[in-house]
Each structure stands twice: as C-alpha cells, then as structure tokens.
C-alpha cells in the first residue's frame, strides 16, 4: 500500500498503517488521506462467475488528476504467466476507485491479481472463480453489521486467515451513517476506533469519507485481499430503517431523501467490488444458486409502526387487531418490488429445474417469525432508558395480538413473505435464506400455508451489539424464551459477535456460527462455535 503519512501518524497507528485514521486525532489523518497518492486502500474482488471476476482498487496519481490503471491476472502469485487483464480510467469523478471485470478465466480456479499505474504496483490479491459441473463441497463466509467504533473487526481477521472459503457474502450494514457519539455513545465506543467524518452522512463526500475510514482498517483490507466478496446493502449504507421514499434517520432539514439516497448508492458502488446490477444470480456448479437481492432502497414499502396503531385512541387491543387485519396484511406492501419478485421467482424455478440441490437467497433482514416472549417484561435493568421500555411494552402488546416484534424485517411484510415462500414451494426449491441486521445469530424452519418452505440461517454481527446490551437476563434464558415462544425458531444466540459460514454439499447444508474472543482488542481468535444442519429435501433443522 502506497500512502503518504507523516512519521508521527504512522507511529501512532503502529502496524495498522492506514488504521492511524481510526485513532484519536483522526481528523488530521483523514486530511492526510485526502492528500495521499498511489494505491491507498489495497485491492478487492467480487462478482465471481465461472469465467470472470470483478477486481477493485483505488489509485490517486501524483498529479491528483485522472489516471489510467492496468490490471494483471495470473495463476500464481509470482505472475510467471499473465492470463488476463485490462485497463481502466479513474479520477475524482469516481473518488479514484477502479473496477474492472476480467473475463476468459477458467471455472473453479484460484487466481492472483495486481494493478499497475504510473510505475507503481498495488498489493497482490487472491480471488477465485465459481466452479462448473460437479461440485462436492462449497463453503461461504457470511458477515453483517460492522459498526466500527463498537470494536475491532476480529471476525474479518479470522476469516481472512482461512484457506477453505470459496467466497464471502456481506449482507449489509457494512458502514453506519451516524455522527460520532450517536451509536455508539461516547461511553460505549472504543477510544482507538474514532471514525471519520465526525458528522452524520448526508452528502456524497460524507459517504465517500466514511468508506475511506472503514476501508483503512487492516483486517477489512486483508479480508477483501484474500477472497471475492459478494456484497448487498441493508439500511445503514444509507440511513437507519430506509425504504424507497425515506428513512427513520432522515428528516426534512437534512434535504431531499432522493438526493441522499443517490449519494449513498453512488459511494457504495464506487467503494464496493460490485456490479451496477441491483440483483444477480451466481451459479455454483450443479450444487447451488446464490441470489443477491436488494431489499432496501429500490422498491421497499414504508415500514409500518406499531406505535401508530395506538394513536387512534380507544382500546389498545382493538386498535392492534384492526392494525393486524388491515395495514399489516396489505398485499400491496413489498420488500422486493414486483420486478425483482418476478425475476427471483423465475430464477428459483430455473435453478430447481436444473436440479441444483440448493437455492440460497441473501438479503438484509430476517424472515423467520419472531414475537416477544412474555418473560421479556422482566429482562429490563432498572436503568433502562424510556425508549427501550416503550419498545418492550409495544412488543408485548403486539405479541398478544399475534403481531411480530419488528416491523422492519420480513415480519412486517407478511404478504410479501408469503409470496416468496409460496413461490419457493411451487418451484420445488430447497430454499436457504441468509440474513443479518438483527446483530444476533438465529436458525429458523420456515413454513407457509402449513407446509415446510425452507430454512433460514442468520449471521450475528461483526461488532454491533445484540440483545445482551438491552437486557439483564442471561443470554441463555433469553434464547430459551425466544425459542419456546416462536415455533419457527430452532436456535438463537443473543450475545456473541463474529461471523457465520455455510457449507453446501449434495447431502446437506451446514451453518456454523463462529464467535470471536473479543472486539475490544485486535485478535483473530474464535472461542466457541455452534452448528446447525439441514439435509437435502427435508427443509428441517438439526444440531450438527
């Protein structure tokens, strides 16, 4: 990595290099980043196919003007024989990021790549194409919810050190948009993880600077360097609880939502190794199809509010019943939008007819049905803030009315959920849903119309806090109460940070949740794991 920083900043950052931007005084370091030249943020890859892969880097020329950047691909890290490459032009118009898709590759192969520009050479990255034909085993890593000031990216460090992962999946909340001191609070934040810019992300320059800050992290750089990552968005890439026409964390004094959304998407596409296609299908030989979906910004209907049901006055139970039987069940409300729905349903049919064993859908939020246990009333500590108490009370009242505790995930869109699960049943798909967002680990057996429809594996967060941050009850008691209350839920963990792997074979799909030792300090150690498995054709779960 070529970066011009003064010696004092480098000493403060130690072996982290660009990680110095994340330490106290990061504002000055961020200014130095703006003046940095060369390959500033290592390399990355994504969008793997059988014969091609998308390669990414960032190069700022000495002149600060636009530049031509070349890329080379080889079968060995020594680059004895170049098997592919190309050139691209970058500049301020795309924050000096570079994306180039190299075609003509062989399926199921490991490749090495590097970029060149103005006599400089980038770090060497490793990537892999998807396999074709018979596939005996395929393993992916699944990440979600990496709020930088909450802690170190230990999950990324552990995954980057492995050689048995074919690709990674990041299901969103790759960055968070909040101003410094909001989430986390100053008391909760790790002092050495001061993020930039200090304000909330509104304009394009804000989002670009936040990505530059995140991508300065050495463990995140290493993860991108070692494997292709298929990325999708959730809400914090733009603003909390976002939808097509707005967001919970967007107010009128912050300008036009359409402009903010466009800025967020532009920065995301610049800094992520992703194509401009909003959704895509990836074929894993004869074994599986992975579907990247978009469930936030393009067509999601506005999330409903349980609290709004109470504002009508009168009997709360009657108000909730009317809400449940009316707005909540409205079939016009969508997560995917009609265009993406029809694409996905058709792709599920195509994959199943091709006799692929597994159909795996990655999306932002959980689908499994979750209602608040009655015991939740006793979980709150005396010092719990009023907004948490109000949220728990609303969730308990909702549960009595047969309503879920969250309106921001698939539970808040029951008609859309039913359409997707019914489409999977009609297609004969062996469906696996993957999600993040909740910060906790979950495993569900999904049902529709009284029949099995698939299973769901949900990854815990990389750093963002889970239910353990709100409740005084033991995590085991919380998980037990949740499983007992919700028939679809077969396992839960409400306290650990880390990531998840999903291993596919013709006989079974196995999820493993890996919980890291700590996020308070930098480490790559995992201290505990849990495994759940579904056997092909059964659509049920068992402990593996």
PDB file of C-alpha atoms in Angstrom, residues 15-278:
ATOM      1  CA  UNK A  15       1.379  -1.740  12.330  1.00  0.00           C
ATOM      2  CA  UNK A  16      -2.102  -0.611  11.299  1.00  0.00           C
ATOM      3  CA  UNK A  17      -0.794   1.717   8.624  1.00  0.00           C
ATOM      4  CA  UNK A  18      -3.939   3.440   7.391  1.00  0.00           C
ATOM      5  CA  UNK A  19      -5.535   2.347  10.648  1.00  0.00           C
ATOM      6  CA  UNK A  20      -3.992   5.519  12.053  1.00  0.00           C
ATOM      7  CA  UNK A  21      -7.011   7.263  10.596  1.00  0.00           C
ATOM      8  CA  UNK A  22      -9.142   5.488  13.161  1.00  0.00           C
ATOM      9  CA  UNK A  23      -7.235   6.712  16.210  1.00  0.00           C
ATOM     10  CA  UNK A  24      -7.790   9.892  18.246  1.00  0.00           C
ATOM     11  CA  UNK A  25      -6.811  12.830  16.117  1.00  0.00           C
ATOM     12  CA  UNK A  26      -8.171  11.010  13.095  1.00  0.00           C
ATOM     13  CA  UNK A  27      -9.405  14.240  11.557  1.00  0.00           C
ATOM     14  CA  UNK A  28      -5.847  15.253  10.744  1.00  0.00           C
ATOM     15  CA  UNK A  29      -5.109  11.776   9.421  1.00  0.00           C
ATOM     16  CA  UNK A  30      -8.227  11.901   7.281  1.00  0.00           C
ATOM     17  CA  UNK A  31      -6.974  15.135   5.781  1.00  0.00           C
ATOM     18  CA  UNK A  32      -3.709  13.354   5.020  1.00  0.00           C
ATOM     19  CA  UNK A  33      -5.664  10.600   3.316  1.00  0.00           C
ATOM     20  CA  UNK A  34      -7.185  13.187   1.029  1.00  0.00           C
ATOM     21  CA  UNK A  35      -3.645  14.186   0.101  1.00  0.00           C
ATOM     22  CA  UNK A  36      -2.386  10.600  -0.189  1.00  0.00           C
ATOM     23  CA  UNK A  37      -1.144   9.326  -3.528  1.00  0.00           C
ATOM     24  CA  UNK A  38      -0.743   5.888  -5.044  1.00  0.00           C
ATOM     25  CA  UNK A  39      -2.691   2.740  -4.154  1.00  0.00           C
ATOM     26  CA  UNK A  40      -4.355   3.920  -0.972  1.00  0.00           C
ATOM     27  CA  UNK A  41      -6.694   1.054   0.026  1.00  0.00           C
ATOM     28  CA  UNK A  42      -5.201  -2.276  -1.083  1.00  0.00           C
ATOM     29  CA  UNK A  43      -7.265  -4.393  -3.528  1.00  0.00           C
ATOM     30  CA  UNK A  44     -10.548  -6.324  -3.571  1.00  0.00           C
ATOM     31  CA  UNK A  45     -12.588  -8.654  -5.773  1.00  0.00           C
ATOM     32  CA  UNK A  46     -16.234  -9.574  -6.194  1.00  0.00           C
ATOM     33  CA  UNK A  47     -18.906 -10.706  -8.661  1.00  0.00           C
ATOM     34  CA  UNK A  48     -17.297 -14.113  -9.253  1.00  0.00           C
ATOM     35  CA  UNK A  49     -18.570 -16.129 -12.193  1.00  0.00           C
ATOM     36  CA  UNK A  50     -17.302 -19.289 -13.887  1.00  0.00           C
ATOM     37  CA  UNK A  51     -15.189 -17.322 -16.371  1.00  0.00           C
ATOM     38  CA  UNK A  52     -14.765 -13.853 -14.897  1.00  0.00           C
ATOM     39  CA  UNK A  53     -14.341 -11.780 -11.739  1.00  0.00           C
ATOM     40  CA  UNK A  54     -14.605  -8.084 -10.913  1.00  0.00           C
ATOM     41  CA  UNK A  55     -11.404  -6.532  -9.494  1.00  0.00           C
ATOM     42  CA  UNK A  56     -11.189  -3.314  -7.441  1.00  0.00           C
ATOM     43  CA  UNK A  57      -8.590  -0.856  -6.175  1.00  0.00           C
ATOM     44  CA  UNK A  58      -8.132   2.853  -5.549  1.00  0.00           C
ATOM     45  CA  UNK A  59      -5.324   4.850  -7.147  1.00  0.00           C
ATOM     46  CA  UNK A  60      -4.667   8.574  -6.776  1.00  0.00           C
ATOM     47  CA  UNK A  61      -1.950   9.821  -9.158  1.00  0.00           C
ATOM     48  CA  UNK A  62       0.731  12.252  -8.051  1.00  0.00           C
ATOM     49  CA  UNK A  63      -0.926  14.998 -10.068  1.00  0.00           C
ATOM     50  CA  UNK A  64      -4.307  14.429  -8.432  1.00  0.00           C
ATOM     51  CA  UNK A  65      -5.813  14.243 -11.919  1.00  0.00           C
ATOM     52  CA  UNK A  66      -7.307  11.272 -13.727  1.00  0.00           C
ATOM     53  CA  UNK A  67      -5.172   8.209 -14.403  1.00  0.00           C
ATOM     54  CA  UNK A  68      -5.020   5.034 -16.467  1.00  0.00           C
ATOM     55  CA  UNK A  69      -4.731   1.925 -14.300  1.00  0.00           C
ATOM     56  CA  UNK A  70      -3.835  -1.520 -15.583  1.00  0.00           C
ATOM     57  CA  UNK A  71      -4.645  -4.886 -14.026  1.00  0.00           C
ATOM     58  CA  UNK A  72      -2.949  -8.255 -14.472  1.00  0.00           C
ATOM     59  CA  UNK A  73      -4.266 -11.710 -13.537  1.00  0.00           C
ATOM     60  CA  UNK A  74      -2.114 -14.822 -13.143  1.00  0.00           C
ATOM     61  CA  UNK A  75      -2.426 -18.366 -11.815  1.00  0.00           C
ATOM     62  CA  UNK A  76       0.479 -17.940  -9.371  1.00  0.00           C
ATOM     63  CA  UNK A  77       1.482 -15.090  -7.045  1.00  0.00           C
ATOM     64  CA  UNK A  78       4.778 -14.782  -8.925  1.00  0.00           C
ATOM     65  CA  UNK A  79       2.892 -13.745 -12.097  1.00  0.00           C
ATOM     66  CA  UNK A  80       5.034 -16.028 -14.245  1.00  0.00           C
ATOM     67  CA  UNK A  81       2.268 -16.168 -16.858  1.00  0.00           C
ATOM     68  CA  UNK A  82      -0.365 -13.477 -17.264  1.00  0.00           C
ATOM     69  CA  UNK A  83      -3.746 -14.990 -18.197  1.00  0.00           C
ATOM     70  CA  UNK A  84      -5.922 -11.870 -18.241  1.00  0.00           C
ATOM     71  CA  UNK A  85      -6.062  -8.167 -17.614  1.00  0.00           C
ATOM     72  CA  UNK A  86      -7.142  -4.801 -18.897  1.00  0.00           C
ATOM     73  CA  UNK A  87      -7.097  -1.055 -18.256  1.00  0.00           C
ATOM     74  CA  UNK A  88      -9.469   1.473 -16.754  1.00  0.00           C
ATOM     75  CA  UNK A  89      -9.568   5.223 -16.262  1.00  0.00           C
ATOM     76  CA  UNK A  90     -10.260   6.739 -12.859  1.00  0.00           C
ATOM     77  CA  UNK A  91     -10.403  10.205 -11.341  1.00  0.00           C
ATOM     78  CA  UNK A  92     -12.174  12.468  -8.885  1.00  0.00           C
ATOM     79  CA  UNK A  93     -15.469  11.728 -10.659  1.00  0.00           C
ATOM     80  CA  UNK A  94     -15.412   8.255  -9.035  1.00  0.00           C
ATOM     81  CA  UNK A  95     -13.250   9.047  -5.993  1.00  0.00           C
ATOM     82  CA  UNK A  96     -10.280   7.459  -7.813  1.00  0.00           C
ATOM     83  CA  UNK A  97     -11.693   3.963  -7.367  1.00  0.00           C
ATOM     84  CA  UNK A  98     -11.147   1.400 -10.113  1.00  0.00           C
ATOM     85  CA  UNK A  99     -13.342  -1.537 -11.080  1.00  0.00           C
ATOM     86  CA  UNK A 100     -12.521  -3.853 -13.960  1.00  0.00           C
ATOM     87  CA  UNK A 101     -14.079  -7.207 -14.863  1.00  0.00           C
ATOM     88  CA  UNK A 102     -11.550  -9.682 -16.256  1.00  0.00           C
ATOM     89  CA  UNK A 103     -13.067 -12.400 -18.447  1.00  0.00           C
ATOM     90  CA  UNK A 104     -11.680 -15.508 -20.148  1.00  0.00           C
ATOM     91  CA  UNK A 105     -10.844 -17.287 -16.886  1.00  0.00           C
ATOM     92  CA  UNK A 106     -11.312 -20.947 -16.018  1.00  0.00           C
ATOM     93  CA  UNK A 107     -14.016 -22.160 -13.598  1.00  0.00           C
ATOM     94  CA  UNK A 108     -13.191 -23.172 -10.040  1.00  0.00           C
ATOM     95  CA  UNK A 109      -9.673 -21.699 -10.141  1.00  0.00           C
ATOM     96  CA  UNK A 110      -7.702 -19.564  -7.708  1.00  0.00           C
ATOM     97  CA  UNK A 111      -6.157 -16.503  -9.358  1.00  0.00           C
ATOM     98  CA  UNK A 112      -3.831 -13.728  -8.271  1.00  0.00           C
ATOM     99  CA  UNK A 113      -4.096 -10.150  -9.459  1.00  0.00           C
ATOM    100  CA  UNK A 114      -2.390  -6.775  -9.171  1.00  0.00           C
ATOM    101  CA  UNK A 115      -2.848  -3.271 -10.502  1.00  0.00           C
ATOM    102  CA  UNK A 116      -0.227  -1.010 -12.060  1.00  0.00           C
ATOM    103  CA  UNK A 117      -0.202   2.744 -12.673  1.00  0.00           C
ATOM    104  CA  UNK A 118       2.473   5.372 -13.215  1.00  0.00           C
ATOM    105  CA  UNK A 119       5.250   2.935 -12.373  1.00  0.00           C
ATOM    106  CA  UNK A 120       3.617   1.792  -9.133  1.00  0.00           C
ATOM    107  CA  UNK A 121       2.312  -1.704  -8.319  1.00  0.00           C
ATOM    108  CA  UNK A 122      -0.532  -2.494  -5.940  1.00  0.00           C
ATOM    109  CA  UNK A 123      -0.519  -5.274  -3.345  1.00  0.00           C
ATOM    110  CA  UNK A 124      -1.235  -8.716  -4.814  1.00  0.00           C
ATOM    111  CA  UNK A 125      -4.732 -10.028  -4.216  1.00  0.00           C
ATOM    112  CA  UNK A 126      -6.170 -13.543  -4.335  1.00  0.00           C
ATOM    113  CA  UNK A 127      -9.531 -14.376  -5.850  1.00  0.00           C
ATOM    114  CA  UNK A 128     -11.470 -17.358  -7.169  1.00  0.00           C
ATOM    115  CA  UNK A 129     -13.936 -18.137  -9.949  1.00  0.00           C
ATOM    116  CA  UNK A 130     -17.094 -20.144  -9.366  1.00  0.00           C
ATOM    117  CA  UNK A 131     -16.993 -23.852 -10.195  1.00  0.00           C
ATOM    118  CA  UNK A 132     -18.862 -25.556 -13.011  1.00  0.00           C
ATOM    119  CA  UNK A 133     -20.089 -29.139 -13.348  1.00  0.00           C
ATOM    120  CA  UNK A 134     -19.998 -31.493 -10.398  1.00  0.00           C
ATOM    121  CA  UNK A 135     -19.329 -29.786  -7.049  1.00  0.00           C
ATOM    122  CA  UNK A 136     -18.800 -31.919  -3.953  1.00  0.00           C
ATOM    123  CA  UNK A 137     -18.485 -29.075  -1.417  1.00  0.00           C
ATOM    124  CA  UNK A 138     -18.683 -25.303  -1.353  1.00  0.00           C
ATOM    125  CA  UNK A 139     -18.154 -23.019   1.645  1.00  0.00           C
ATOM    126  CA  UNK A 140     -19.021 -19.337   2.030  1.00  0.00           C
ATOM    127  CA  UNK A 141     -18.495 -16.873   4.879  1.00  0.00           C
ATOM    128  CA  UNK A 142     -21.387 -14.591   5.861  1.00  0.00           C
ATOM    129  CA  UNK A 143     -20.929 -11.165   7.508  1.00  0.00           C
ATOM    130  CA  UNK A 144     -23.247  -8.407   8.677  1.00  0.00           C
ATOM    131  CA  UNK A 145     -23.394  -5.258  10.808  1.00  0.00           C
ATOM    132  CA  UNK A 146     -19.860  -3.919  11.280  1.00  0.00           C
ATOM    133  CA  UNK A 147     -20.124  -0.725  13.319  1.00  0.00           C
ATOM    134  CA  UNK A 148     -16.519   0.428  13.528  1.00  0.00           C
ATOM    135  CA  UNK A 149     -16.473   2.385  16.834  1.00  0.00           C
ATOM    136  CA  UNK A 150     -18.057  -0.530  18.705  1.00  0.00           C
ATOM    137  CA  UNK A 151     -14.932  -2.631  18.275  1.00  0.00           C
ATOM    138  CA  UNK A 152     -12.266  -4.287  16.164  1.00  0.00           C
ATOM    139  CA  UNK A 153     -13.097  -6.410  13.135  1.00  0.00           C
ATOM    140  CA  UNK A 154     -11.968  -9.698  14.672  1.00  0.00           C
ATOM    141  CA  UNK A 155     -14.405 -11.640  12.500  1.00  0.00           C
ATOM    142  CA  UNK A 156     -12.766 -10.320   9.340  1.00  0.00           C
ATOM    143  CA  UNK A 157      -9.330 -11.169  10.717  1.00  0.00           C
ATOM    144  CA  UNK A 158     -10.290 -14.777  11.442  1.00  0.00           C
ATOM    145  CA  UNK A 159     -11.957 -15.340   8.077  1.00  0.00           C
ATOM    146  CA  UNK A 160      -9.062 -13.738   6.168  1.00  0.00           C
ATOM    147  CA  UNK A 161      -6.633 -16.236   7.703  1.00  0.00           C
ATOM    148  CA  UNK A 162      -8.554 -19.213   6.317  1.00  0.00           C
ATOM    149  CA  UNK A 163      -7.881 -21.026   3.049  1.00  0.00           C
ATOM    150  CA  UNK A 164     -11.123 -23.057   2.897  1.00  0.00           C
ATOM    151  CA  UNK A 165     -13.583 -20.279   1.981  1.00  0.00           C
ATOM    152  CA  UNK A 166     -14.666 -20.033  -1.656  1.00  0.00           C
ATOM    153  CA  UNK A 167     -16.218 -16.591  -1.299  1.00  0.00           C
ATOM    154  CA  UNK A 168     -17.595 -14.204   1.294  1.00  0.00           C
ATOM    155  CA  UNK A 169     -21.034 -12.644   1.499  1.00  0.00           C
ATOM    156  CA  UNK A 170     -21.661  -9.310   3.202  1.00  0.00           C
ATOM    157  CA  UNK A 171     -25.387  -8.801   3.779  1.00  0.00           C
ATOM    158  CA  UNK A 172     -25.278  -5.129   4.656  1.00  0.00           C
ATOM    159  CA  UNK A 173     -24.600  -2.537   7.330  1.00  0.00           C
ATOM    160  CA  UNK A 174     -21.034  -2.580   6.052  1.00  0.00           C
ATOM    161  CA  UNK A 175     -20.786   1.005   7.331  1.00  0.00           C
ATOM    162  CA  UNK A 176     -23.004   3.061   9.653  1.00  0.00           C
ATOM    163  CA  UNK A 177     -24.165   6.570   8.816  1.00  0.00           C
ATOM    164  CA  UNK A 178     -24.442   8.060  12.320  1.00  0.00           C
ATOM    165  CA  UNK A 179     -22.490  11.033  13.588  1.00  0.00           C
ATOM    166  CA  UNK A 180     -19.719  10.386  16.062  1.00  0.00           C
ATOM    167  CA  UNK A 181     -21.073   9.813  19.580  1.00  0.00           C
ATOM    168  CA  UNK A 182     -24.554   8.745  18.476  1.00  0.00           C
ATOM    169  CA  UNK A 183     -24.347   4.958  18.029  1.00  0.00           C
ATOM    170  CA  UNK A 184     -22.224   4.014  19.875  1.00  0.00           C
ATOM    171  CA  UNK A 185     -22.377   6.597  22.622  1.00  0.00           C
ATOM    172  CA  UNK A 186     -19.052   8.004  23.880  1.00  0.00           C
ATOM    173  CA  UNK A 187     -19.280   5.598  26.819  1.00  0.00           C
ATOM    174  CA  UNK A 188     -19.750   2.575  24.555  1.00  0.00           C
ATOM    175  CA  UNK A 189     -17.211   3.484  21.855  1.00  0.00           C
ATOM    176  CA  UNK A 190     -13.703   2.074  21.689  1.00  0.00           C
ATOM    177  CA  UNK A 191     -11.442   5.115  22.033  1.00  0.00           C
ATOM    178  CA  UNK A 192      -8.973   3.854  19.437  1.00  0.00           C
ATOM    179  CA  UNK A 193     -11.758   3.429  16.844  1.00  0.00           C
ATOM    180  CA  UNK A 194     -12.662   7.067  16.308  1.00  0.00           C
ATOM    181  CA  UNK A 195     -14.359   7.272  12.958  1.00  0.00           C
ATOM    182  CA  UNK A 196     -14.449   9.993  10.332  1.00  0.00           C
ATOM    183  CA  UNK A 197     -16.115  12.140   9.266  1.00  0.00           C
ATOM    184  CA  UNK A 198     -17.456  13.259  12.640  1.00  0.00           C
ATOM    185  CA  UNK A 199     -20.886  14.284  11.339  1.00  0.00           C
ATOM    186  CA  UNK A 200     -23.776  12.235  10.020  1.00  0.00           C
ATOM    187  CA  UNK A 201     -23.501  11.124   6.400  1.00  0.00           C
ATOM    188  CA  UNK A 202     -25.686  13.285   4.135  1.00  0.00           C
ATOM    189  CA  UNK A 203     -23.694  14.316   1.077  1.00  0.00           C
ATOM    190  CA  UNK A 204     -21.664  12.253  -1.369  1.00  0.00           C
ATOM    191  CA  UNK A 205     -18.390  13.491   0.152  1.00  0.00           C
ATOM    192  CA  UNK A 206     -19.545  12.292   3.582  1.00  0.00           C
ATOM    193  CA  UNK A 207     -20.281   8.756   2.409  1.00  0.00           C
ATOM    194  CA  UNK A 208     -17.019   8.593   0.470  1.00  0.00           C
ATOM    195  CA  UNK A 209     -15.010   9.674   3.514  1.00  0.00           C
ATOM    196  CA  UNK A 210     -16.729   7.116   5.758  1.00  0.00           C
ATOM    197  CA  UNK A 211     -15.868   4.317   3.315  1.00  0.00           C
ATOM    198  CA  UNK A 212     -12.274   5.572   3.210  1.00  0.00           C
ATOM    199  CA  UNK A 213     -12.214   5.402   7.010  1.00  0.00           C
ATOM    200  CA  UNK A 214     -13.647   1.874   7.168  1.00  0.00           C
ATOM    201  CA  UNK A 215     -11.529   0.557   4.328  1.00  0.00           C
ATOM    202  CA  UNK A 216      -8.417   1.803   6.140  1.00  0.00           C
ATOM    203  CA  UNK A 217      -8.930  -1.000   8.650  1.00  0.00           C
ATOM    204  CA  UNK A 218      -6.198  -3.634   8.094  1.00  0.00           C
ATOM    205  CA  UNK A 219      -8.411  -6.636   8.857  1.00  0.00           C
ATOM    206  CA  UNK A 220     -11.069  -5.491   6.417  1.00  0.00           C
ATOM    207  CA  UNK A 221      -8.395  -4.881   3.801  1.00  0.00           C
ATOM    208  CA  UNK A 222      -6.993  -8.357   4.369  1.00  0.00           C
ATOM    209  CA  UNK A 223     -10.417  -9.953   4.017  1.00  0.00           C
ATOM    210  CA  UNK A 224     -11.021  -8.261   0.671  1.00  0.00           C
ATOM    211  CA  UNK A 225      -7.487  -9.125  -0.425  1.00  0.00           C
ATOM    212  CA  UNK A 226      -7.881 -12.875   0.178  1.00  0.00           C
ATOM    213  CA  UNK A 227     -11.275 -13.777  -1.334  1.00  0.00           C
ATOM    214  CA  UNK A 228     -14.067 -12.438  -3.537  1.00  0.00           C
ATOM    215  CA  UNK A 229     -16.900 -10.846  -1.548  1.00  0.00           C
ATOM    216  CA  UNK A 230     -20.482 -10.635  -2.823  1.00  0.00           C
ATOM    217  CA  UNK A 231     -21.965  -7.525  -1.215  1.00  0.00           C
ATOM    218  CA  UNK A 232     -25.501  -6.245  -0.812  1.00  0.00           C
ATOM    219  CA  UNK A 233     -26.957  -3.325   1.120  1.00  0.00           C
ATOM    220  CA  UNK A 234     -29.123  -3.073   4.177  1.00  0.00           C
ATOM    221  CA  UNK A 235     -30.164   0.235   5.730  1.00  0.00           C
ATOM    222  CA  UNK A 236     -27.072   1.822   7.282  1.00  0.00           C
ATOM    223  CA  UNK A 237     -25.320   2.158   3.945  1.00  0.00           C
ATOM    224  CA  UNK A 238     -27.843   4.987   3.542  1.00  0.00           C
ATOM    225  CA  UNK A 239     -29.792   5.714   6.780  1.00  0.00           C
ATOM    226  CA  UNK A 240     -31.476   3.671   9.505  1.00  0.00           C
ATOM    227  CA  UNK A 241     -34.721   1.878   8.563  1.00  0.00           C
ATOM    228  CA  UNK A 242     -34.569   3.118   4.993  1.00  0.00           C
ATOM    229  CA  UNK A 243     -37.129   2.382   2.314  1.00  0.00           C
ATOM    230  CA  UNK A 244     -37.874   3.575  -1.211  1.00  0.00           C
ATOM    231  CA  UNK A 245     -39.126   7.005  -0.189  1.00  0.00           C
ATOM    232  CA  UNK A 246     -37.347   7.833   3.061  1.00  0.00           C
ATOM    233  CA  UNK A 247     -35.801   6.566   6.285  1.00  0.00           C
ATOM    234  CA  UNK A 248     -36.330   6.729  10.023  1.00  0.00           C
ATOM    235  CA  UNK A 249     -32.985   8.514  10.284  1.00  0.00           C
ATOM    236  CA  UNK A 250     -33.740  11.151   7.670  1.00  0.00           C
ATOM    237  CA  UNK A 251     -35.572  14.377   8.449  1.00  0.00           C
ATOM    238  CA  UNK A 252     -36.743  17.276   6.321  1.00  0.00           C
ATOM    239  CA  UNK A 253     -33.921  19.530   7.500  1.00  0.00           C
ATOM    240  CA  UNK A 254     -31.426  17.053   6.008  1.00  0.00           C
ATOM    241  CA  UNK A 255     -32.574  17.796   2.470  1.00  0.00           C
ATOM    242  CA  UNK A 256     -34.179  15.712  -0.265  1.00  0.00           C
ATOM    243  CA  UNK A 257     -34.129  11.975   0.504  1.00  0.00           C
ATOM    244  CA  UNK A 258     -33.796  11.149  -3.190  1.00  0.00           C
ATOM    245  CA  UNK A 259     -30.509  13.050  -3.356  1.00  0.00           C
ATOM    246  CA  UNK A 260     -29.206  11.466  -0.158  1.00  0.00           C
ATOM    247  CA  UNK A 261     -30.143   8.001  -1.388  1.00  0.00           C
ATOM    248  CA  UNK A 262     -28.427   8.629  -4.724  1.00  0.00           C
ATOM    249  CA  UNK A 263     -25.266   9.795  -2.933  1.00  0.00           C
ATOM    250  CA  UNK A 264     -25.267   6.723  -0.692  1.00  0.00           C
ATOM    251  CA  UNK A 265     -25.689   4.351  -3.623  1.00  0.00           C
ATOM    252  CA  UNK A 266     -23.018   6.089  -5.693  1.00  0.00           C
ATOM    253  CA  UNK A 267     -20.436   5.866  -2.903  1.00  0.00           C
ATOM    254  CA  UNK A 268     -21.366   2.239  -2.232  1.00  0.00           C
ATOM    255  CA  UNK A 269     -20.924   1.309  -5.895  1.00  0.00           C
ATOM    256  CA  UNK A 270     -17.628   3.188  -6.071  1.00  0.00           C
ATOM    257  CA  UNK A 271     -16.087   1.597  -2.981  1.00  0.00           C
ATOM    258  CA  UNK A 272     -17.537  -1.926  -3.207  1.00  0.00           C
ATOM    259  CA  UNK A 273     -16.465  -4.696  -5.624  1.00  0.00           C
ATOM    260  CA  UNK A 274     -19.986  -4.936  -7.043  1.00  0.00           C
ATOM    261  CA  UNK A 275     -21.514  -4.528 -10.481  1.00  0.00           C
ATOM    262  CA  UNK A 276     -24.182  -1.975 -11.330  1.00  0.00           C
ATOM    263  CA  UNK A 277     -26.833  -4.708 -11.481  1.00  0.00           C
ATOM    264  CA  UNK A 278     -29.111  -4.334  -8.422  1.00  0.00           C
TER     265      UNK A 278
END
